[in-house]
PDB file of C-alpha atoms in Angstrom:
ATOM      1  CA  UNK A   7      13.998  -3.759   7.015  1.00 91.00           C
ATOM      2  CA  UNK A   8      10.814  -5.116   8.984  1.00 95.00           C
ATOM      3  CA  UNK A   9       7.844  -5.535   6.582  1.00 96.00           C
ATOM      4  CA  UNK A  10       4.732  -5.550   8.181  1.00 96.00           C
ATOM      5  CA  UNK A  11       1.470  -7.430   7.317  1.00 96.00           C
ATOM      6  CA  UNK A  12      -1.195  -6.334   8.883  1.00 96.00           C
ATOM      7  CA  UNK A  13      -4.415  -7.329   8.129  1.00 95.00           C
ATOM      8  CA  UNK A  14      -7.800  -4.460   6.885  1.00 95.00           C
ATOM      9  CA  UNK A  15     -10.382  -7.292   6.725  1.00 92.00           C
ATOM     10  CA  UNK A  16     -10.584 -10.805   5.886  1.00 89.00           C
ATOM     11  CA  UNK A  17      -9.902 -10.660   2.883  1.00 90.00           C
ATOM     12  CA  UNK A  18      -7.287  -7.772   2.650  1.00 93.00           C
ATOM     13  CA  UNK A  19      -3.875  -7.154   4.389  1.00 95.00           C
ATOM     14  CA  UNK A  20      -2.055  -3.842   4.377  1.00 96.00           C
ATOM     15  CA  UNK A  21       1.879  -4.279   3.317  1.00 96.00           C
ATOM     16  CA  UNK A  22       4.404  -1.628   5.070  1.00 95.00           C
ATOM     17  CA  UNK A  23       8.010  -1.803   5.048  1.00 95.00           C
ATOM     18  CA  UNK A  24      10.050   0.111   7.917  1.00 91.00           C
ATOM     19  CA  UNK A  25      13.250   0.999   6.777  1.00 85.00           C
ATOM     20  CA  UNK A  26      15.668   1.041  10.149  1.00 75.00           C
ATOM     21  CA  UNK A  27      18.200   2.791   8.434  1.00 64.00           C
ATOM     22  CA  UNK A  28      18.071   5.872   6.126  1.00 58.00           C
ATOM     23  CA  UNK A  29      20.306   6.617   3.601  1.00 52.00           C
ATOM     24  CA  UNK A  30      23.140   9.581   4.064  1.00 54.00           C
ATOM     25  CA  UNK A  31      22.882  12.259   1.553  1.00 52.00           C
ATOM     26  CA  UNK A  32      25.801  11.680  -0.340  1.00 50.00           C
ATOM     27  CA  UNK A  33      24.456   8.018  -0.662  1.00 57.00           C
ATOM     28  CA  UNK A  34      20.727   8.790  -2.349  1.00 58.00           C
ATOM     29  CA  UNK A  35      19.472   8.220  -5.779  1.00 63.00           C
ATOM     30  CA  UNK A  36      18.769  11.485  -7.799  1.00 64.00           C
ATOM     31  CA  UNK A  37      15.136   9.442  -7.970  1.00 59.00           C
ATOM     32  CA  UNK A  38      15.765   9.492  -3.489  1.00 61.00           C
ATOM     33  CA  UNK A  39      16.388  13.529  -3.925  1.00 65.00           C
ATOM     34  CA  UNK A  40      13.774  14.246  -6.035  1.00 63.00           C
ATOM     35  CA  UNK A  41      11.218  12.688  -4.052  1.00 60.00           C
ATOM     36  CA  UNK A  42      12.769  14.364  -0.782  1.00 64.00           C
ATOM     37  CA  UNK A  43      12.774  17.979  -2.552  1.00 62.00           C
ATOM     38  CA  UNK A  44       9.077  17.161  -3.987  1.00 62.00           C
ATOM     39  CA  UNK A  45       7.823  16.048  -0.943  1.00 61.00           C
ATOM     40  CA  UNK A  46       9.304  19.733   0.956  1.00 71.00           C
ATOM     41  CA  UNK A  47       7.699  21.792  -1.568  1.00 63.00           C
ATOM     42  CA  UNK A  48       4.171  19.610  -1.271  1.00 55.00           C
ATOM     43  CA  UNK A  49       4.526  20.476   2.656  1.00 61.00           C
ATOM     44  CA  UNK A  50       5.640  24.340   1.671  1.00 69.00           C
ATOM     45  CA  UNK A  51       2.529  24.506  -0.404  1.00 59.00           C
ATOM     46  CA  UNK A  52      -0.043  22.815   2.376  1.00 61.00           C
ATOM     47  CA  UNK A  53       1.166  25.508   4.844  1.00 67.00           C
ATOM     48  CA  UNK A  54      -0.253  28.552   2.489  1.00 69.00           C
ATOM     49  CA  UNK A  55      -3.575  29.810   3.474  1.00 72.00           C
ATOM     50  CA  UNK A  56      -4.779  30.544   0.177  1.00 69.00           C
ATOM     51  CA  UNK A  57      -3.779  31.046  -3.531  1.00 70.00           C
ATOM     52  CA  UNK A  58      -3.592  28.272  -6.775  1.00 61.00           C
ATOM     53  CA  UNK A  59      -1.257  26.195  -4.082  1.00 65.00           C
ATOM     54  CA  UNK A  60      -3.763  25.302  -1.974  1.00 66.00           C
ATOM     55  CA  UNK A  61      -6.158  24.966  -4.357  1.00 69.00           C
ATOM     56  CA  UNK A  62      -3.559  22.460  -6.147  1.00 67.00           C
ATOM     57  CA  UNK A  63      -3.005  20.735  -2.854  1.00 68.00           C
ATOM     58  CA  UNK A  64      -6.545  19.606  -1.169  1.00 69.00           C
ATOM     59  CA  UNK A  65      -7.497  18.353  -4.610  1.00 70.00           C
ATOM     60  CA  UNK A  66      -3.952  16.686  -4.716  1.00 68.00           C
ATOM     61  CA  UNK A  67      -4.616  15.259  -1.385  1.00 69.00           C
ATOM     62  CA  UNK A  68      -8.135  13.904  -2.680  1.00 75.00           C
ATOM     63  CA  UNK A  69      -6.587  12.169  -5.434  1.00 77.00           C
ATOM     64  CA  UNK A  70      -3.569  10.716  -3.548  1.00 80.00           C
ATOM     65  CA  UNK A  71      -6.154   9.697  -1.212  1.00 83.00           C
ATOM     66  CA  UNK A  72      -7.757   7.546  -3.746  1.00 87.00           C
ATOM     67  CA  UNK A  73      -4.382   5.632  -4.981  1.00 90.00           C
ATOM     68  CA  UNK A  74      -4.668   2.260  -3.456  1.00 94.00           C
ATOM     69  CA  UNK A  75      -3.427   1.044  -0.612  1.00 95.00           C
ATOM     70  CA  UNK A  76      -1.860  -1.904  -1.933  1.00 96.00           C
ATOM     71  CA  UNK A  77       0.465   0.742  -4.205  1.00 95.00           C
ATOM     72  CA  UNK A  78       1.681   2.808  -1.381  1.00 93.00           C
ATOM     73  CA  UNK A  79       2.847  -0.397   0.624  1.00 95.00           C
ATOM     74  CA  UNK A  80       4.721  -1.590  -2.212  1.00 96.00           C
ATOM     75  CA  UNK A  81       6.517   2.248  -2.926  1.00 94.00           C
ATOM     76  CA  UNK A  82       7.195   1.636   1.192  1.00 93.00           C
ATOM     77  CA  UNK A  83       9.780  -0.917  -0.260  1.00 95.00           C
ATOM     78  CA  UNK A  84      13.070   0.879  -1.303  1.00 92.00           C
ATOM     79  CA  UNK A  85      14.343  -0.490  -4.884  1.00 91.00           C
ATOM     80  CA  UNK A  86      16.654  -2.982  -5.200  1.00 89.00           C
ATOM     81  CA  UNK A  87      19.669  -1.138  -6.346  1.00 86.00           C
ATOM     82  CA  UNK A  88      23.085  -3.074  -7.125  1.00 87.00           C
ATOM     83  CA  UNK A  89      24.571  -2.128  -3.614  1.00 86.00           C
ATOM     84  CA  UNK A  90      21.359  -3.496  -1.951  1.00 86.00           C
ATOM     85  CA  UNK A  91      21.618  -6.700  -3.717  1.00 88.00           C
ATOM     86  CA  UNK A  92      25.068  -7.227  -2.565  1.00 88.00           C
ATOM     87  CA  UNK A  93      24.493  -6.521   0.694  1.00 86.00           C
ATOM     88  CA  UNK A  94      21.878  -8.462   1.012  1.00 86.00           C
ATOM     89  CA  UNK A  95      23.525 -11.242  -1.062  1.00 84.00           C
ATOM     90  CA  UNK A  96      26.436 -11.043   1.902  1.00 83.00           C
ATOM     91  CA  UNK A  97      23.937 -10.673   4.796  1.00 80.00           C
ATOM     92  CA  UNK A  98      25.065  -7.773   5.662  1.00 78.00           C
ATOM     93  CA  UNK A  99      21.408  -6.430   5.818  1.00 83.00           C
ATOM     94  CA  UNK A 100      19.028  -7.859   8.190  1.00 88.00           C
ATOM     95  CA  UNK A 101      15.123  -8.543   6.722  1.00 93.00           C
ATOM     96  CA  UNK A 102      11.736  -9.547   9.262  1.00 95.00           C
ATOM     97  CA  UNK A 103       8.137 -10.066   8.630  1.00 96.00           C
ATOM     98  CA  UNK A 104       6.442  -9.214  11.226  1.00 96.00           C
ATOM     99  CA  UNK A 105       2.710 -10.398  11.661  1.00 95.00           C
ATOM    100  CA  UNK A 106       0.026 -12.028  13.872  1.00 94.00           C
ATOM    101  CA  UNK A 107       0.122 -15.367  14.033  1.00 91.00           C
ATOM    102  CA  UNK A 108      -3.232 -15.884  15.377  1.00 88.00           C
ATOM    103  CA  UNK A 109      -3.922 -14.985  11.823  1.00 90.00           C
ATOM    104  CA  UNK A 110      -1.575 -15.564   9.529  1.00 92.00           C
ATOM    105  CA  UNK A 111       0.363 -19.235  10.179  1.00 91.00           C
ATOM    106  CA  UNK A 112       3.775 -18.971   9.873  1.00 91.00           C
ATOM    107  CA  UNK A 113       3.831 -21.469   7.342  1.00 91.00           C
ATOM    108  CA  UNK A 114       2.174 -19.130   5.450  1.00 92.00           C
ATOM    109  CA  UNK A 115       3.462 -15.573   6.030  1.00 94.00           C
ATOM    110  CA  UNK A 116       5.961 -15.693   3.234  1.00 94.00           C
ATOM    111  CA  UNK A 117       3.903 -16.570   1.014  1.00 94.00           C
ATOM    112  CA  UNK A 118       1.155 -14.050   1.868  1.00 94.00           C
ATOM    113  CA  UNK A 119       4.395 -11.401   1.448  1.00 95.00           C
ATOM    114  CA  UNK A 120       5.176 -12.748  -1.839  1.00 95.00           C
ATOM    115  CA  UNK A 121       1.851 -12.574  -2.970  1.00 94.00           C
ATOM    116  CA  UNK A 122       1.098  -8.720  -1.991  1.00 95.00           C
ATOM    117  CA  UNK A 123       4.511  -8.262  -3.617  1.00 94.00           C
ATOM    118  CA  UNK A 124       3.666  -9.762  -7.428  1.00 94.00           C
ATOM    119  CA  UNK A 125       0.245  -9.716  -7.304  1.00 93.00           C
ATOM    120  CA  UNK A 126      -0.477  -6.242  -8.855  1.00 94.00           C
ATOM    121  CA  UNK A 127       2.440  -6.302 -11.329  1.00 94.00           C
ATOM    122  CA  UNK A 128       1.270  -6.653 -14.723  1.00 95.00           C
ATOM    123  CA  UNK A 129      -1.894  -3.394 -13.165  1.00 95.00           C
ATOM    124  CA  UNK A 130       1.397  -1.525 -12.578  1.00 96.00           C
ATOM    125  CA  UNK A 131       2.918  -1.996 -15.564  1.00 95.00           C
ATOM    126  CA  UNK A 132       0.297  -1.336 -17.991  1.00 95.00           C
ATOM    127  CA  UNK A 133      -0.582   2.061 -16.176  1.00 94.00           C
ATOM    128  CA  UNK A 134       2.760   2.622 -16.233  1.00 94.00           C
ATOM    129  CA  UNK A 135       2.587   2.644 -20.227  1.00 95.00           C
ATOM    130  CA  UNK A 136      -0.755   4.445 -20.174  1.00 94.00           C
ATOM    131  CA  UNK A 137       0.729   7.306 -18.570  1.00 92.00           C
ATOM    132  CA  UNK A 138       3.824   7.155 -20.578  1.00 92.00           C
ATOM    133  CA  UNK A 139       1.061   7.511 -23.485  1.00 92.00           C
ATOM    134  CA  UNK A 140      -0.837  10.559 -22.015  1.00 91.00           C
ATOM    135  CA  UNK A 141       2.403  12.505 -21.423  1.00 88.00           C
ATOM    136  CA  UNK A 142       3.321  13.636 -24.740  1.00 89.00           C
ATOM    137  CA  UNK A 143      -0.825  14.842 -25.203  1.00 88.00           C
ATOM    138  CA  UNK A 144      -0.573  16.816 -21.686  1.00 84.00           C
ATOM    139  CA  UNK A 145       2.586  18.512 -22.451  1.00 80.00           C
ATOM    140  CA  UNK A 146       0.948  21.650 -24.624  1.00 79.00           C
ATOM    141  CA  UNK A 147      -1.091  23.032 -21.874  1.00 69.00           C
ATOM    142  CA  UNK A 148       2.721  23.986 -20.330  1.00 64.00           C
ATOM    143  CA  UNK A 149       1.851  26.901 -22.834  1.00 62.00           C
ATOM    144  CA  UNK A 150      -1.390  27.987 -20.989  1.00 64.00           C
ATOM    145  CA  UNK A 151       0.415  31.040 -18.564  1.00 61.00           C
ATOM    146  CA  UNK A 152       0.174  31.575 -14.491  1.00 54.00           C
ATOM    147  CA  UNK A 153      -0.146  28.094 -13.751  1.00 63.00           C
ATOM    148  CA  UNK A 154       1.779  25.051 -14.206  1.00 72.00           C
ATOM    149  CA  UNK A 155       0.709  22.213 -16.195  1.00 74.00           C
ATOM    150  CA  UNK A 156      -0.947  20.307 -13.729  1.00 76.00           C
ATOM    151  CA  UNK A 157      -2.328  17.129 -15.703  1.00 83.00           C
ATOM    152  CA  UNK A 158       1.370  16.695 -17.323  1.00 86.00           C
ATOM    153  CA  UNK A 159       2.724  16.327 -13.639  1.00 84.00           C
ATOM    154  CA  UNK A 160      -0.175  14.306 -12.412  1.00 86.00           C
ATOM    155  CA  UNK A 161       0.560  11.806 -15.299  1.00 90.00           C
ATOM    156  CA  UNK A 162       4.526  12.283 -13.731  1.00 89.00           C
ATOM    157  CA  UNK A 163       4.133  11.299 -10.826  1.00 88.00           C
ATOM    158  CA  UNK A 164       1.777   8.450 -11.316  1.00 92.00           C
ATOM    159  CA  UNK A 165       4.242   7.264 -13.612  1.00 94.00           C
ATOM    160  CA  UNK A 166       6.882   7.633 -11.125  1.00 92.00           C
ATOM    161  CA  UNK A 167       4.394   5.823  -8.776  1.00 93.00           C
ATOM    162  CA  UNK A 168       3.801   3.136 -10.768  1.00 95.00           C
ATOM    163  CA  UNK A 169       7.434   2.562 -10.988  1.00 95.00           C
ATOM    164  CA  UNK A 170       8.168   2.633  -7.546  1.00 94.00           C
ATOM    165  CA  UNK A 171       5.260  -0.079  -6.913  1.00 96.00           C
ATOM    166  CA  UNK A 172       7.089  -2.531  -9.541  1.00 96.00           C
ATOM    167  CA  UNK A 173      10.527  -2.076  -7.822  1.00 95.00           C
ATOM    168  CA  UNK A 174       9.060  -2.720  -4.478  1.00 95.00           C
ATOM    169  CA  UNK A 175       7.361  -5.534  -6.123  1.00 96.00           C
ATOM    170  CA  UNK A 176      10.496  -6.978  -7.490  1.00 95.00           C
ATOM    171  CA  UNK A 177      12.389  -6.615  -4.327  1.00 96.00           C
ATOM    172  CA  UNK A 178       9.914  -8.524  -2.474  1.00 96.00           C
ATOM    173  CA  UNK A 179       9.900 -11.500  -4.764  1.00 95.00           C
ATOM    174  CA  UNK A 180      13.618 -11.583  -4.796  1.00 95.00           C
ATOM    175  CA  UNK A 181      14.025 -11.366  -1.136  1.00 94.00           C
ATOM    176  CA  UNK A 182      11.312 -14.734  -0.980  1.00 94.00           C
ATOM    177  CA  UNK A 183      12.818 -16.181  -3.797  1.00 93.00           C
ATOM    178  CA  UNK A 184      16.257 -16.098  -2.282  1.00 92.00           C
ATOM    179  CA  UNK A 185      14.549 -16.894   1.496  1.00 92.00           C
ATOM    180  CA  UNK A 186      16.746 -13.561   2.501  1.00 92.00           C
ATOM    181  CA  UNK A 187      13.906 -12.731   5.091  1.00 92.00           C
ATOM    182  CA  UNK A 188      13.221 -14.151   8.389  1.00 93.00           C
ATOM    183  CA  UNK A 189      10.124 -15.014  10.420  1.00 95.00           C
ATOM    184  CA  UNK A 190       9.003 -12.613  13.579  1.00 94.00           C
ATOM    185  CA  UNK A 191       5.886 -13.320  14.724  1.00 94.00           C
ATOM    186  CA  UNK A 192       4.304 -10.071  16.806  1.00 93.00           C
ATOM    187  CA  UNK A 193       3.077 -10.934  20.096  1.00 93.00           C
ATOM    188  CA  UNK A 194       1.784  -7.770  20.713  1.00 93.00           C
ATOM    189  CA  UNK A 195       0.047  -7.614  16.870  1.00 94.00           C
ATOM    190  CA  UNK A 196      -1.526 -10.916  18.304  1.00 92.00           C
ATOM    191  CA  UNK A 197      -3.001  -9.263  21.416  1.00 92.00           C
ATOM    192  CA  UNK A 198      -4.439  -5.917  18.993  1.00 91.00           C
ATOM    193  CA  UNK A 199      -6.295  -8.890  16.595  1.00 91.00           C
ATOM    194  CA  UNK A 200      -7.009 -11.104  18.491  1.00 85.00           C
ATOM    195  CA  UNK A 201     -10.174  -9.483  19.998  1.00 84.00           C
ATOM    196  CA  UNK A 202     -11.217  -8.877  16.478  1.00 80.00           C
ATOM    197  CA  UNK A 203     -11.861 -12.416  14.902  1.00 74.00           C
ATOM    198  CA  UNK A 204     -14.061 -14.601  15.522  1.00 65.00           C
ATOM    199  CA  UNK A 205     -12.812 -18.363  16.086  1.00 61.00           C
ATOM    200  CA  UNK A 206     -13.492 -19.438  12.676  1.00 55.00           C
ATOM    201  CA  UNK A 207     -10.443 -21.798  10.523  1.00 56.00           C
ATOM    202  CA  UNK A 208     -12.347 -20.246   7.575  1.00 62.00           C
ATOM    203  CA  UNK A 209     -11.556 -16.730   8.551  1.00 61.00           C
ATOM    204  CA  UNK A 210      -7.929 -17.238   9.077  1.00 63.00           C
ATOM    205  CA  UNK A 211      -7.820 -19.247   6.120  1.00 67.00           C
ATOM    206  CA  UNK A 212      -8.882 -16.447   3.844  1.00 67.00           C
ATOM    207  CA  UNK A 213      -6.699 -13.854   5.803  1.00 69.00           C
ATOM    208  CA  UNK A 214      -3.977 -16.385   4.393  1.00 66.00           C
ATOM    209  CA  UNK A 215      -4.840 -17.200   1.521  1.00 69.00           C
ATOM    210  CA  UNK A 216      -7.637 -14.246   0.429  1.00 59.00           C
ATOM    211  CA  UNK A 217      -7.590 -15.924  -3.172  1.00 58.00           C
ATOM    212  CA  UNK A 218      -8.846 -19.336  -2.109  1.00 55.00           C
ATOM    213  CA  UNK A 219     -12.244 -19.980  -3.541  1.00 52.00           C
ATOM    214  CA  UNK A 220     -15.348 -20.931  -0.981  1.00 46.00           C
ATOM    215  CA  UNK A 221     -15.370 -24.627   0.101  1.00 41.00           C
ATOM    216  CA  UNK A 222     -18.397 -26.339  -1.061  1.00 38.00           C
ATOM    217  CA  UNK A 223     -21.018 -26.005   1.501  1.00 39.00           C
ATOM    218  CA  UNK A 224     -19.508 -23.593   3.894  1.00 40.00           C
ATOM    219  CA  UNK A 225     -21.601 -21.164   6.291  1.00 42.00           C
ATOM    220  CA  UNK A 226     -22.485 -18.249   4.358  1.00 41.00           C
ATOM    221  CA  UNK A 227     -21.459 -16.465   8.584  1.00 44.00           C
ATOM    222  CA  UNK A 228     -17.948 -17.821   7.719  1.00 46.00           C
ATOM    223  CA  UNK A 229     -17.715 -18.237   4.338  1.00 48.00           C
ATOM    224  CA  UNK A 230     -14.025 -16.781   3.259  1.00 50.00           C
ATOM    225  CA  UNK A 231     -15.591 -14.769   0.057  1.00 57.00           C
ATOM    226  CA  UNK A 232     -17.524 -12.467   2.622  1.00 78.00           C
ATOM    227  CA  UNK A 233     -14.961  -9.425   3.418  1.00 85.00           C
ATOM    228  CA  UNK A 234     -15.706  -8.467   6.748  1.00 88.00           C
ATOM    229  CA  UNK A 235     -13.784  -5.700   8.820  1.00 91.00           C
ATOM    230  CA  UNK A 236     -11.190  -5.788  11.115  1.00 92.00           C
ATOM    231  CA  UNK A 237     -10.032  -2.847  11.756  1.00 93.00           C
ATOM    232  CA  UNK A 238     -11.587   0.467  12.464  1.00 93.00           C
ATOM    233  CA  UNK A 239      -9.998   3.633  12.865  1.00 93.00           C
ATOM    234  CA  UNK A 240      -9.617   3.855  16.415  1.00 94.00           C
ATOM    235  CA  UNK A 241      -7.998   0.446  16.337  1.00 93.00           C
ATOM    236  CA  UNK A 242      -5.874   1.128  13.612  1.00 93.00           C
ATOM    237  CA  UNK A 243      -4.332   4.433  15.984  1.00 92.00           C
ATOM    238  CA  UNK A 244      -4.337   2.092  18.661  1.00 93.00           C
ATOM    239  CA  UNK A 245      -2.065  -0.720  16.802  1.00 94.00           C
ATOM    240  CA  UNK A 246       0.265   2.412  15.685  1.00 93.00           C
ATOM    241  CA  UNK A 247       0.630   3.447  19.322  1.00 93.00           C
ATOM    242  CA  UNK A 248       1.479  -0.141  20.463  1.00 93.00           C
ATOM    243  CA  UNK A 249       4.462  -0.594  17.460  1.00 93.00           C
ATOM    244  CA  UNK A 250       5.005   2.794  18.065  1.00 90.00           C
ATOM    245  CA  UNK A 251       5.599   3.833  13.755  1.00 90.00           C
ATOM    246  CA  UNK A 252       3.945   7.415  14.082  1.00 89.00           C
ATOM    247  CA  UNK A 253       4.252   7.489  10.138  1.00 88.00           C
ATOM    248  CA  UNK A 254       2.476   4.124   9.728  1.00 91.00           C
ATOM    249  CA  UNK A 255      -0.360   6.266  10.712  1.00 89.00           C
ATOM    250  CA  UNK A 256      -1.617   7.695   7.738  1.00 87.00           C
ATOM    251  CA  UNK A 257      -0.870   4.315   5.512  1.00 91.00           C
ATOM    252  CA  UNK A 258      -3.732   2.408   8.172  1.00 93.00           C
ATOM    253  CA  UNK A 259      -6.107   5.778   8.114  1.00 92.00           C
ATOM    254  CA  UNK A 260      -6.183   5.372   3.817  1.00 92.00           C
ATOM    255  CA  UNK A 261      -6.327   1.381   3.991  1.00 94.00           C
ATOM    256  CA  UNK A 262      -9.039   1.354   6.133  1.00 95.00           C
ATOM    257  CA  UNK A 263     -11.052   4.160   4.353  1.00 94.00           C
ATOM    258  CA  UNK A 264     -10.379   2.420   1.190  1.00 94.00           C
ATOM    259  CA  UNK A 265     -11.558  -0.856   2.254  1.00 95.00           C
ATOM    260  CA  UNK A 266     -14.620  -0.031   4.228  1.00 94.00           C
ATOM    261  CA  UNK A 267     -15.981   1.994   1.023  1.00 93.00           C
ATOM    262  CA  UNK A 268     -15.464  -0.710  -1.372  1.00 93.00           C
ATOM    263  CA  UNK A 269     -17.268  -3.260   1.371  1.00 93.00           C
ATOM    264  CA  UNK A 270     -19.904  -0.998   1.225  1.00 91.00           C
ATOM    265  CA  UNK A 271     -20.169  -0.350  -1.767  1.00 90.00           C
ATOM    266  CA  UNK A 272     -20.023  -4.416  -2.530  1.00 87.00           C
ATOM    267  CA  UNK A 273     -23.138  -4.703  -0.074  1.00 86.00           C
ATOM    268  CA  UNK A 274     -24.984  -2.149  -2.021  1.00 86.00           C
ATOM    269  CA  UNK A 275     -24.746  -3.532  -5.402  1.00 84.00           C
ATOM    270  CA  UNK A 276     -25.766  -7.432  -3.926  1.00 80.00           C
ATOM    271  CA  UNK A 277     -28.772  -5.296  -2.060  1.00 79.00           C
ATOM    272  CA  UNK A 278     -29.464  -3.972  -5.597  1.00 79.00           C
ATOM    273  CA  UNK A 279     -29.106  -7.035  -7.372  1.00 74.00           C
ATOM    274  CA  UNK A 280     -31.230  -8.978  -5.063  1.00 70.00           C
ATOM    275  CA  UNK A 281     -33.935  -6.437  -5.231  1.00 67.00           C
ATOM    276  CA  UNK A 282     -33.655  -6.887  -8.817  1.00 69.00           C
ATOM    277  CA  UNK A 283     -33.836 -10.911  -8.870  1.00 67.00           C
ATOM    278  CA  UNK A 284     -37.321 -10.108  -6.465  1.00 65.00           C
ATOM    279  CA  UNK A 285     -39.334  -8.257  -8.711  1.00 64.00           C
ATOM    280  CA  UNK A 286     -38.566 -10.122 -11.998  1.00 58.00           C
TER     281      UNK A 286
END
């Protein structure tokens, strides 16, 4: 596997892992088939040109749109089953983390992957139970005819998402913990970043380490707390082309929509709250 880190904005790195080998059908989880059959049917249902389907599916797509970024790189990790273990246990299975060095030191890029990995964990869990919770309450409008229960499945399949953000989680940690994953450095993710950052040791610093707190004193210009963009949209099609993962694609698109909206939105509420501090 080759897990990427590749960073949104100062402050925030996308986590993707590229799995170089796929599993043979008589080797998948019924949890593997599921998702495969689910995922069919979703693409059956986006092809329709009208009817509750569609209807069911650009709203889908809104919400799914919404899920963090930070959740679908961690489902990217496959689960550690007890065969995986093994193998890896045996080296039989070959791990990389591939970043930019002129941003993250490689002194630090396991522990940036470790991080991204555990962070989220106890979120994760307590949605998990939350939607555990809301199942059983959902579960009478299956009695409502024509169409299917759609907030029982919702709750489902966040559940199910939830779940696969943990196990990604934990297979992370143990692969660090273990120091079962080697360094690759990306020249060519150095050459799409580094005509994005400015020559700053704060910048990288909080690209490294995004929950270090602001030195006393520093430049407000290069100040680590201030998220500032790095990629854009055409950049982030750009660094697909050049490491050539056409499904990598979409996971960029949502990270950087996600984290431009919540910069902006960050900059409106301190505009707001210094407007606020003027007139008192």
């Amino acid at each position: 596997m080759r897990f990427f880190l590749l960073p949104i904005s100062t402050r925030r790195t996308l986590l993707y892992c590229q799995k170089l080998q796929s599993l043979p059908t008589q080797k998948q989880t019924l949890v593997d088939k599921a998702t495969i059959y689910a995922a069919r049917l979703w693409a059956g249902w986006e092809k329709k040109d009208r009817g509750w389907q569609k209807k069911v599916v650009v709203y889908g797509n809104n919400l799914l749109r919404r899920i963090p970024y930070e959740e679908w790189g961690l489902k990217s990790v496959p689960p550690l089953s007890t065969r995986r273990r093994e193998e890896e246990i045996l080296g039989k299975r070959k791990n990389y983390i591939i970043y930019p060095e002129a941003l993250i030191p490689t002194t630090k890029a396991a522990n940036v992957l470790r991080t991204l990995g555990t962070e989220r964990e106890s979120l994760h869990k307590s949605r998990l139970l939350w939607c555990f919770v809301g199942m059983p309450i959902t579960a009478p409008f299956a009695l409502v005819p024509i169409i299917p229960n759609l907030p029982f499945f919702y709750l489902v399949y966040r559940a199910w998402s939830h779940w696969r953000a943990l196990a990604g989680g934990r297979h992370v940690q143990f692969l660090t913990d273990h120091n079962f994953i080697s360094l690759a450095p990306s020249s060519t993710l150095d050459s799409m970043y580094a005509p994005l950052v400015p020559d700053s040791s704060n910048t990288k610093e909080s690209i490294a380490d995004p929950h270090r707190e602001n030195p006393p004193g520093a430049d407000s210009e290069d100040a680590p707390g201030e998220d500032k963009m790095l990629l854009s949209q055409d950049r982030g099609r750009q660094l697909v082309k050049a490491l050539e993962i056409p499904e990598l694609e979409v996971e960029l698109e949502r990270a950087i929509w996600q984290v431009e909206t919540a910069i902006r939105k960050q900059k409106e509420e301190q505009s707001k709250s210094q407007d606020t501090t003027k007139t008192k």
